[in-house]
Amino acid sequence: MSLSHQSTKLQEVRAEILSLLKVLYDKVDLERKFGAKFLQLTPTEKIHTSSEKDVTSPQLIQKSLFDAHKEKEKVELSKSDKIERLKELEEQVNQCTKCGLCKNRTNVVFGTGAPDADLMFVGEAPGYYEDVQGEPFVGRAGQLLTKIIESIGLKRSDVYIANILKCRPPENRNPTANEIILCKPHLIEQIDIIRPKVICALGTFAAQTLLDTKETIGKLRGKFHDFQDTKLLATYHPAYLLRNPNDKKKVWEDIKKGA
Ligand code: SF4
């Protein structure tokens, strides 16, 4: 075999190894997000390439990822698992600088409540008081949310409360599409840990973001939707109710369905 032929062959092998390492890296990264603590390769995942090397095919890796996800769905998380994973996630989110909102925040507003709550409320973004205290729904709208929760026989500590955005937009402006895209994975991971039976989306942004729709809250409210196999109920945001108290009755009717 000529030297140039050998060199070409070596480059091909090198490219193949790099490509496989990239696939494996992506697999480990994704499995870690699914909660896997180690990489498991069973004999059925091994195949032989044309060059007869013992490697893992992208197709089988995809299958493995799917299986890992299904496996994760089957694995129940204990309350202490949930507490630990939420703590780890909160530590990560506290360091987040993915969007410009990190520059002016006083606190990241991660979320609060029961780590194993059956009912989870998702609002839009922290306001002034939430930013100062680092807790969601503590201003006037928050006090109204507390009353709504108590009206169905629960306490704030029985449910989990979070927002789409974890940092306050300046002057309480609406979240931008980019901020929502960048921050949404934090919420998805929270939901994935808490695994509530019902998610209650409060207001237009929460409902539209979680349901991936442009439909108005007026049309979305009052009925159950599906969010990744979890029931999702949309209703008006408490801040809207402070401006439109006549609609309080509609919210109480909505919330009772999720209780
Ligand atoms: S709003 Fe979300 S994405 Fe932006 S810095 Fe805060 S935690 Fe990160």
PDB file of C-alpha atoms and ligand atoms in Angstrom:
ATOM      1  CA  MET A   1       0.000   0.000   0.000  1.00  0.00           C
ATOM      2  CA  SER A   2       1.417   3.424  -0.998  1.00  0.00           C
ATOM      3  CA  LEU A   3       2.171   6.062   1.633  1.00  0.00           C
ATOM      4  CA  SER A   4      -0.514   8.436   0.267  1.00  0.00           C
ATOM      5  CA  HIS A   5      -3.110   5.633   0.299  1.00  0.00           C
ATOM      6  CA  GLN A   6      -2.193   4.814   3.915  1.00  0.00           C
ATOM      7  CA  SER A   7      -2.495   8.480   4.861  1.00  0.00           C
ATOM      8  CA  THR A   8      -5.946   8.768   3.244  1.00  0.00           C
ATOM      9  CA  LYS A   9      -7.072   5.621   5.051  1.00  0.00           C
ATOM     10  CA  LEU A  10      -5.799   6.995   8.365  1.00  0.00           C
ATOM     11  CA  GLN A  11      -7.686  10.256   7.809  1.00  0.00           C
ATOM     12  CA  GLU A  12     -10.891   8.313   7.085  1.00  0.00           C
ATOM     13  CA  VAL A  13     -10.471   6.271  10.288  1.00  0.00           C
ATOM     14  CA  ARG A  14      -9.749   9.436  12.267  1.00  0.00           C
ATOM     15  CA  ALA A  15     -12.860  11.159  10.857  1.00  0.00           C
ATOM     16  CA  GLU A  16     -14.967   8.114  11.692  1.00  0.00           C
ATOM     17  CA  ILE A  17     -13.652   7.996  15.281  1.00  0.00           C
ATOM     18  CA  LEU A  18     -14.289  11.735  15.769  1.00  0.00           C
ATOM     19  CA  SER A  19     -17.817  11.363  14.412  1.00  0.00           C
ATOM     20  CA  LEU A  20     -18.516   8.440  16.768  1.00  0.00           C
ATOM     21  CA  LEU A  21     -17.072  10.330  19.730  1.00  0.00           C
ATOM     22  CA  LYS A  22     -19.387  13.245  18.931  1.00  0.00           C
ATOM     23  CA  VAL A  23     -22.406  10.920  18.802  1.00  0.00           C
ATOM     24  CA  LEU A  24     -21.373   9.301  22.088  1.00  0.00           C
ATOM     25  CA  TYR A  25     -20.832  12.679  23.699  1.00  0.00           C
ATOM     26  CA  ASP A  26     -24.324  13.790  22.634  1.00  0.00           C
ATOM     27  CA  LYS A  27     -25.744  10.516  23.966  1.00  0.00           C
ATOM     28  CA  VAL A  28     -24.084  10.922  27.370  1.00  0.00           C
ATOM     29  CA  ASP A  29     -25.149  14.543  27.562  1.00  0.00           C
ATOM     30  CA  LEU A  30     -28.760  13.750  26.699  1.00  0.00           C
ATOM     31  CA  GLU A  31     -28.903  10.724  28.984  1.00  0.00           C
ATOM     32  CA  ARG A  32     -27.551  12.840  31.816  1.00  0.00           C
ATOM     33  CA  LYS A  33     -30.449  15.255  31.190  1.00  0.00           C
ATOM     34  CA  PHE A  34     -32.757  12.252  31.404  1.00  0.00           C
ATOM     35  CA  GLY A  35     -31.264  11.433  34.797  1.00  0.00           C
ATOM     36  CA  ALA A  36     -28.936   8.561  33.804  1.00  0.00           C
ATOM     37  CA  LYS A  37     -25.860   8.579  36.038  1.00  0.00           C
ATOM     38  CA  PHE A  38     -23.731   6.361  33.825  1.00  0.00           C
ATOM     39  CA  LEU A  39     -23.398   5.230  30.242  1.00  0.00           C
ATOM     40  CA  GLN A  40     -24.657   1.728  29.747  1.00  0.00           C
ATOM     41  CA  LEU A  41     -23.851  -0.172  26.556  1.00  0.00           C
ATOM     42  CA  THR A  42     -25.471  -3.561  26.362  1.00  0.00           C
ATOM     43  CA  PRO A  43     -24.201  -6.219  23.928  1.00  0.00           C
ATOM     44  CA  THR A  44     -27.247  -5.665  21.687  1.00  0.00           C
ATOM     45  CA  GLU A  45     -26.085  -2.118  21.098  1.00  0.00           C
ATOM     46  CA  LYS A  46     -22.807  -3.280  19.569  1.00  0.00           C
ATOM     47  CA  ILE A  47     -22.586  -3.709  15.830  1.00  0.00           C
ATOM     48  CA  HIS A  48     -19.849  -4.062  13.269  1.00  0.00           C
ATOM     49  CA  THR A  49     -19.105  -1.408  10.701  1.00  0.00           C
ATOM     50  CA  SER A  50     -17.819  -2.109   7.218  1.00  0.00           C
ATOM     51  CA  SER A  51     -14.312  -1.955   8.687  1.00  0.00           C
ATOM     52  CA  GLU A  52     -15.325  -4.589  11.308  1.00  0.00           C
ATOM     53  CA  LYS A  53     -14.708  -2.287  14.294  1.00  0.00           C
ATOM     54  CA  ASP A  54     -16.787  -2.841  17.422  1.00  0.00           C
ATOM     55  CA  VAL A  55     -18.662   0.441  17.656  1.00  0.00           C
ATOM     56  CA  THR A  56     -22.140   1.808  18.376  1.00  0.00           C
ATOM     57  CA  SER A  57     -24.321   2.899  15.431  1.00  0.00           C
ATOM     58  CA  PRO A  58     -26.189   6.219  15.472  1.00  0.00           C
ATOM     59  CA  GLN A  59     -29.450   4.288  14.914  1.00  0.00           C
ATOM     60  CA  LEU A  60     -28.838   2.096  17.942  1.00  0.00           C
ATOM     61  CA  ILE A  61     -27.816   5.119  19.970  1.00  0.00           C
ATOM     62  CA  GLN A  62     -31.113   6.797  19.015  1.00  0.00           C
ATOM     63  CA  LYS A  63     -32.914   3.640  20.123  1.00  0.00           C
ATOM     64  CA  SER A  64     -30.923   3.644  23.345  1.00  0.00           C
ATOM     65  CA  LEU A  65     -31.893   7.276  23.987  1.00  0.00           C
ATOM     66  CA  PHE A  66     -35.535   6.444  23.365  1.00  0.00           C
ATOM     67  CA  ASP A  67     -35.250   3.461  25.714  1.00  0.00           C
ATOM     68  CA  ALA A  68     -33.498   5.638  28.304  1.00  0.00           C
ATOM     69  CA  HIS A  69     -36.370   8.122  28.092  1.00  0.00           C
ATOM     70  CA  LYS A  70     -38.959   5.352  28.408  1.00  0.00           C
ATOM     71  CA  GLU A  71     -36.942   3.867  31.267  1.00  0.00           C
ATOM     72  CA  LYS A  72     -36.896   7.232  32.977  1.00  0.00           C
ATOM     73  CA  GLU A  73     -40.649   7.494  32.555  1.00  0.00           C
ATOM     74  CA  LYS A  74     -40.992   4.210  34.421  1.00  0.00           C
ATOM     75  CA  VAL A  75     -38.635   5.167  37.251  1.00  0.00           C
ATOM     76  CA  GLU A  76     -40.483   6.812  40.094  1.00  0.00           C
ATOM     77  CA  LEU A  77     -38.630   9.649  41.788  1.00  0.00           C
ATOM     78  CA  SER A  78     -38.876   9.650  45.567  1.00  0.00           C
ATOM     79  CA  LYS A  79     -39.504  12.919  47.356  1.00  0.00           C
ATOM     80  CA  SER A  80     -35.862  13.064  48.437  1.00  0.00           C
ATOM     81  CA  ASP A  81     -34.732  12.466  44.805  1.00  0.00           C
ATOM     82  CA  LYS A  82     -36.915  15.353  43.728  1.00  0.00           C
ATOM     83  CA  ILE A  83     -35.575  17.624  46.478  1.00  0.00           C
ATOM     84  CA  GLU A  84     -31.992  16.774  45.516  1.00  0.00           C
ATOM     85  CA  ARG A  85     -32.546  17.225  41.768  1.00  0.00           C
ATOM     86  CA  LEU A  86     -34.420  20.493  42.241  1.00  0.00           C
ATOM     87  CA  LYS A  87     -31.585  21.753  44.432  1.00  0.00           C
ATOM     88  CA  GLU A  88     -29.025  20.865  41.766  1.00  0.00           C
ATOM     89  CA  LEU A  89     -31.126  22.520  39.087  1.00  0.00           C
ATOM     90  CA  GLU A  90     -31.631  25.643  41.188  1.00  0.00           C
ATOM     91  CA  GLU A  91     -27.881  25.941  41.694  1.00  0.00           C
ATOM     92  CA  GLN A  92     -27.411  25.775  37.903  1.00  0.00           C
ATOM     93  CA  VAL A  93     -30.179  28.279  37.168  1.00  0.00           C
ATOM     94  CA  ASN A  94     -28.764  30.686  39.763  1.00  0.00           C
ATOM     95  CA  GLN A  95     -25.627  30.876  37.602  1.00  0.00           C
ATOM     96  CA  CYS A  96     -27.527  31.240  34.314  1.00  0.00           C
ATOM     97  CA  THR A  97     -26.438  34.057  31.998  1.00  0.00           C
ATOM     98  CA  LYS A  98     -28.076  32.769  28.831  1.00  0.00           C
ATOM     99  CA  CYS A  99     -30.066  35.941  28.208  1.00  0.00           C
ATOM    100  CA  GLY A 100     -29.611  39.635  28.980  1.00  0.00           C
ATOM    101  CA  LEU A 101     -32.036  39.544  31.921  1.00  0.00           C
ATOM    102  CA  CYS A 102     -29.209  38.221  34.090  1.00  0.00           C
ATOM    103  CA  LYS A 103     -27.607  41.678  34.065  1.00  0.00           C
ATOM    104  CA  ASN A 104     -30.242  43.528  36.075  1.00  0.00           C
ATOM    105  CA  ARG A 105     -31.671  40.824  38.285  1.00  0.00           C
ATOM    106  CA  THR A 106     -31.454  41.058  42.059  1.00  0.00           C
ATOM    107  CA  ASN A 107     -32.311  37.381  42.436  1.00  0.00           C
ATOM    108  CA  VAL A 108     -33.077  34.465  40.172  1.00  0.00           C
ATOM    109  CA  VAL A 109     -36.644  33.433  40.940  1.00  0.00           C
ATOM    110  CA  PHE A 110     -36.414  29.686  40.556  1.00  0.00           C
ATOM    111  CA  GLY A 111     -39.701  28.454  42.040  1.00  0.00           C
ATOM    112  CA  THR A 112     -41.162  27.391  45.331  1.00  0.00           C
ATOM    113  CA  GLY A 113     -43.468  24.829  46.901  1.00  0.00           C
ATOM    114  CA  ALA A 114     -43.844  21.109  47.322  1.00  0.00           C
ATOM    115  CA  PRO A 115     -41.286  19.168  45.257  1.00  0.00           C
ATOM    116  CA  ASP A 116     -43.852  16.404  44.762  1.00  0.00           C
ATOM    117  CA  ALA A 117     -46.866  18.639  44.203  1.00  0.00           C
ATOM    118  CA  ASP A 118     -49.819  17.274  42.241  1.00  0.00           C
ATOM    119  CA  LEU A 119     -50.711  20.773  41.123  1.00  0.00           C
ATOM    120  CA  MET A 120     -48.134  23.150  39.643  1.00  0.00           C
ATOM    121  CA  PHE A 121     -48.805  26.779  38.724  1.00  0.00           C
ATOM    122  CA  VAL A 122     -46.760  28.405  35.983  1.00  0.00           C
ATOM    123  CA  GLY A 123     -46.813  32.171  35.568  1.00  0.00           C
ATOM    124  CA  GLU A 124     -45.022  34.554  33.263  1.00  0.00           C
ATOM    125  CA  ALA A 125     -42.012  36.216  34.919  1.00  0.00           C
ATOM    126  CA  PRO A 126     -40.936  37.757  38.221  1.00  0.00           C
ATOM    127  CA  GLY A 127     -42.025  41.301  38.999  1.00  0.00           C
ATOM    128  CA  TYR A 128     -40.410  43.830  41.320  1.00  0.00           C
ATOM    129  CA  TYR A 129     -41.201  42.109  44.637  1.00  0.00           C
ATOM    130  CA  GLU A 130     -40.394  38.655  43.281  1.00  0.00           C
ATOM    131  CA  ASP A 131     -37.014  39.911  42.045  1.00  0.00           C
ATOM    132  CA  VAL A 132     -36.259  41.462  45.440  1.00  0.00           C
ATOM    133  CA  GLN A 133     -37.365  38.431  47.471  1.00  0.00           C
ATOM    134  CA  GLY A 134     -36.311  35.677  45.045  1.00  0.00           C
ATOM    135  CA  GLU A 135     -39.732  34.041  45.276  1.00  0.00           C
ATOM    136  CA  PRO A 136     -42.545  33.872  42.709  1.00  0.00           C
ATOM    137  CA  PHE A 137     -45.959  35.469  43.228  1.00  0.00           C
ATOM    138  CA  VAL A 138     -45.302  37.484  46.394  1.00  0.00           C
ATOM    139  CA  GLY A 139     -46.761  40.840  45.283  1.00  0.00           C
ATOM    140  CA  ARG A 140     -50.463  41.714  45.055  1.00  0.00           C
ATOM    141  CA  ALA A 141     -51.024  39.202  42.261  1.00  0.00           C
ATOM    142  CA  GLY A 142     -49.302  36.612  44.433  1.00  0.00           C
ATOM    143  CA  GLN A 143     -51.618  37.326  47.357  1.00  0.00           C
ATOM    144  CA  LEU A 144     -54.569  36.796  45.040  1.00  0.00           C
ATOM    145  CA  LEU A 145     -53.050  33.526  43.809  1.00  0.00           C
ATOM    146  CA  THR A 146     -52.739  32.407  47.442  1.00  0.00           C
ATOM    147  CA  LYS A 147     -56.468  33.107  47.931  1.00  0.00           C
ATOM    148  CA  ILE A 148     -57.300  31.163  44.761  1.00  0.00           C
ATOM    149  CA  ILE A 149     -55.241  28.202  46.023  1.00  0.00           C
ATOM    150  CA  GLU A 150     -56.929  28.346  49.430  1.00  0.00           C
ATOM    151  CA  SER A 151     -60.338  28.498  47.754  1.00  0.00           C
ATOM    152  CA  ILE A 152     -59.828  24.924  46.573  1.00  0.00           C
ATOM    153  CA  GLY A 153     -58.800  23.712  50.022  1.00  0.00           C
ATOM    154  CA  LEU A 154     -55.031  23.769  49.502  1.00  0.00           C
ATOM    155  CA  LYS A 155     -52.169  25.788  50.940  1.00  0.00           C
ATOM    156  CA  ARG A 156     -49.381  27.428  48.948  1.00  0.00           C
ATOM    157  CA  SER A 157     -47.020  24.861  50.410  1.00  0.00           C
ATOM    158  CA  ASP A 158     -49.135  22.045  48.879  1.00  0.00           C
ATOM    159  CA  VAL A 159     -48.540  23.214  45.301  1.00  0.00           C
ATOM    160  CA  TYR A 160     -45.480  24.243  43.292  1.00  0.00           C
ATOM    161  CA  ILE A 161     -45.235  27.715  41.777  1.00  0.00           C
ATOM    162  CA  ALA A 162     -42.821  28.780  39.055  1.00  0.00           C
ATOM    163  CA  ASN A 163     -42.581  31.094  36.065  1.00  0.00           C
ATOM    164  CA  ILE A 164     -41.631  30.758  32.418  1.00  0.00           C
ATOM    165  CA  LEU A 165     -38.800  33.284  32.964  1.00  0.00           C
ATOM    166  CA  LYS A 166     -36.622  33.095  36.039  1.00  0.00           C
ATOM    167  CA  CYS A 167     -35.349  36.686  35.902  1.00  0.00           C
ATOM    168  CA  ARG A 168     -37.326  39.927  35.910  1.00  0.00           C
ATOM    169  CA  PRO A 169     -37.792  41.766  32.609  1.00  0.00           C
ATOM    170  CA  PRO A 170     -37.089  45.500  33.087  1.00  0.00           C
ATOM    171  CA  GLU A 171     -40.174  47.554  33.973  1.00  0.00           C
ATOM    172  CA  ASN A 172     -42.157  44.289  33.916  1.00  0.00           C
ATOM    173  CA  ARG A 173     -42.266  44.361  30.106  1.00  0.00           C
ATOM    174  CA  ASN A 174     -43.479  41.283  28.239  1.00  0.00           C
ATOM    175  CA  PRO A 175     -40.938  38.480  27.789  1.00  0.00           C
ATOM    176  CA  THR A 176     -39.329  38.399  24.342  1.00  0.00           C
ATOM    177  CA  ALA A 177     -39.495  35.281  22.165  1.00  0.00           C
ATOM    178  CA  ASN A 178     -35.745  34.859  22.578  1.00  0.00           C
ATOM    179  CA  GLU A 179     -35.894  35.032  26.382  1.00  0.00           C
ATOM    180  CA  ILE A 180     -38.673  32.449  26.409  1.00  0.00           C
ATOM    181  CA  ILE A 181     -36.715  30.085  24.156  1.00  0.00           C
ATOM    182  CA  LEU A 182     -33.598  30.418  26.311  1.00  0.00           C
ATOM    183  CA  CYS A 183     -35.319  30.071  29.676  1.00  0.00           C
ATOM    184  CA  LYS A 184     -37.957  27.452  28.860  1.00  0.00           C
ATOM    185  CA  PRO A 185     -35.591  24.456  29.307  1.00  0.00           C
ATOM    186  CA  HIS A 186     -35.224  25.353  33.003  1.00  0.00           C
ATOM    187  CA  LEU A 187     -38.986  25.097  33.451  1.00  0.00           C
ATOM    188  CA  ILE A 188     -39.244  21.899  31.420  1.00  0.00           C
ATOM    189  CA  GLU A 189     -36.648  20.323  33.687  1.00  0.00           C
ATOM    190  CA  GLN A 190     -38.515  21.518  36.790  1.00  0.00           C
ATOM    191  CA  ILE A 191     -41.726  19.968  35.491  1.00  0.00           C
ATOM    192  CA  ASP A 192     -39.844  16.808  34.643  1.00  0.00           C
ATOM    193  CA  ILE A 193     -38.638  16.517  38.254  1.00  0.00           C
ATOM    194  CA  ILE A 194     -41.870  17.500  40.009  1.00  0.00           C
ATOM    195  CA  ARG A 195     -44.118  15.535  37.623  1.00  0.00           C
ATOM    196  CA  PRO A 196     -47.353  17.184  38.710  1.00  0.00           C
ATOM    197  CA  LYS A 197     -50.682  15.626  37.786  1.00  0.00           C
ATOM    198  CA  VAL A 198     -52.023  18.995  36.647  1.00  0.00           C
ATOM    199  CA  ILE A 199     -50.222  22.113  35.424  1.00  0.00           C
ATOM    200  CA  CYS A 200     -52.151  25.357  35.664  1.00  0.00           C
ATOM    201  CA  ALA A 201     -50.825  27.931  33.201  1.00  0.00           C
ATOM    202  CA  LEU A 202     -51.535  31.436  34.438  1.00  0.00           C
ATOM    203  CA  GLY A 203     -52.047  33.943  31.664  1.00  0.00           C
ATOM    204  CA  THR A 204     -51.329  34.291  27.990  1.00  0.00           C
ATOM    205  CA  PHE A 205     -47.558  33.807  28.000  1.00  0.00           C
ATOM    206  CA  ALA A 206     -47.516  30.713  30.160  1.00  0.00           C
ATOM    207  CA  ALA A 207     -50.361  29.082  28.239  1.00  0.00           C
ATOM    208  CA  GLN A 208     -49.033  29.990  24.801  1.00  0.00           C
ATOM    209  CA  THR A 209     -45.480  28.951  25.681  1.00  0.00           C
ATOM    210  CA  LEU A 210     -46.389  25.584  27.153  1.00  0.00           C
ATOM    211  CA  LEU A 211     -48.982  24.752  24.503  1.00  0.00           C
ATOM    212  CA  ASP A 212     -46.881  26.205  21.686  1.00  0.00           C
ATOM    213  CA  THR A 213     -49.814  28.142  20.287  1.00  0.00           C
ATOM    214  CA  LYS A 214     -50.809  31.710  19.473  1.00  0.00           C
ATOM    215  CA  GLU A 215     -54.395  31.127  20.627  1.00  0.00           C
ATOM    216  CA  THR A 216     -55.697  33.728  23.096  1.00  0.00           C
ATOM    217  CA  ILE A 217     -56.063  32.906  26.787  1.00  0.00           C
ATOM    218  CA  GLY A 218     -59.779  33.599  26.410  1.00  0.00           C
ATOM    219  CA  LYS A 219     -60.003  30.619  24.050  1.00  0.00           C
ATOM    220  CA  LEU A 220     -57.531  28.391  25.905  1.00  0.00           C
ATOM    221  CA  ARG A 221     -58.940  28.808  29.399  1.00  0.00           C
ATOM    222  CA  GLY A 222     -61.433  26.579  31.150  1.00  0.00           C
ATOM    223  CA  LYS A 223     -60.497  23.252  29.577  1.00  0.00           C
ATOM    224  CA  PHE A 224     -57.804  20.640  29.820  1.00  0.00           C
ATOM    225  CA  HIS A 225     -55.007  20.468  27.260  1.00  0.00           C
ATOM    226  CA  ASP A 226     -52.181  18.001  26.986  1.00  0.00           C
ATOM    227  CA  PHE A 227     -48.630  18.984  27.890  1.00  0.00           C
ATOM    228  CA  GLN A 228     -46.249  16.064  27.379  1.00  0.00           C
ATOM    229  CA  ASP A 229     -48.779  13.590  28.800  1.00  0.00           C
ATOM    230  CA  THR A 230     -49.659  15.884  31.697  1.00  0.00           C
ATOM    231  CA  LYS A 231     -53.025  17.631  31.961  1.00  0.00           C
ATOM    232  CA  LEU A 232     -52.702  21.379  31.480  1.00  0.00           C
ATOM    233  CA  LEU A 233     -55.359  23.826  32.515  1.00  0.00           C
ATOM    234  CA  ALA A 234     -55.083  27.449  31.391  1.00  0.00           C
ATOM    235  CA  THR A 235     -56.663  30.409  33.121  1.00  0.00           C
ATOM    236  CA  TYR A 236     -56.224  34.148  33.541  1.00  0.00           C
ATOM    237  CA  HIS A 237     -53.171  35.538  35.337  1.00  0.00           C
ATOM    238  CA  PRO A 238     -53.931  36.953  38.827  1.00  0.00           C
ATOM    239  CA  ALA A 239     -52.467  40.314  37.721  1.00  0.00           C
ATOM    240  CA  TYR A 240     -55.144  40.425  35.014  1.00  0.00           C
ATOM    241  CA  LEU A 241     -57.779  39.721  37.673  1.00  0.00           C
ATOM    242  CA  LEU A 242     -56.592  42.701  39.699  1.00  0.00           C
ATOM    243  CA  ARG A 243     -57.437  44.854  36.674  1.00  0.00           C
ATOM    244  CA  ASN A 244     -60.565  42.879  35.737  1.00  0.00           C
ATOM    245  CA  PRO A 245     -62.129  41.672  39.011  1.00  0.00           C
ATOM    246  CA  ASN A 246     -65.329  40.641  37.222  1.00  0.00           C
ATOM    247  CA  ASP A 247     -63.438  37.692  35.720  1.00  0.00           C
ATOM    248  CA  LYS A 248     -62.478  36.239  39.136  1.00  0.00           C
ATOM    249  CA  LYS A 249     -65.455  33.900  39.022  1.00  0.00           C
ATOM    250  CA  LYS A 250     -64.208  32.385  35.744  1.00  0.00           C
ATOM    251  CA  VAL A 251     -60.813  31.688  37.308  1.00  0.00           C
ATOM    252  CA  TRP A 252     -62.294  30.016  40.360  1.00  0.00           C
ATOM    253  CA  GLU A 253     -64.401  27.848  38.069  1.00  0.00           C
ATOM    254  CA  ASP A 254     -61.287  26.953  36.035  1.00  0.00           C
ATOM    255  CA  ILE A 255     -59.139  26.200  39.067  1.00  0.00           C
ATOM    256  CA  LYS A 256     -61.723  23.905  40.641  1.00  0.00           C
ATOM    257  CA  LYS A 257     -61.345  21.633  37.623  1.00  0.00           C
ATOM    258  CA  GLY A 258     -57.644  21.169  38.415  1.00  0.00           C
ATOM    259  CA  ALA A 259     -58.111  20.533  42.129  1.00  0.00           C
TER     260      ALA A 259
HETATM  261  S1  SF4 B   1     -34.227  34.681  32.341  1.00  0.00           S
HETATM  262 FE1  SF4 B   1     -33.739  32.499  32.255  1.00  0.00          FE
HETATM  263  S2  SF4 B   1     -32.379  32.293  30.494  1.00  0.00           S
HETATM  264 FE2  SF4 B   1     -32.393  34.461  31.055  1.00  0.00          FE
HETATM  265  S3  SF4 B   1     -30.645  34.676  32.473  1.00  0.00           S
HETATM  266 FE3  SF4 B   1     -32.473  34.326  33.703  1.00  0.00          FE
HETATM  267  S4  SF4 B   1     -32.475  32.107  34.088  1.00  0.00           S
HETATM  268 FE4  SF4 B   1     -31.110  32.482  32.345  1.00  0.00          FE
END
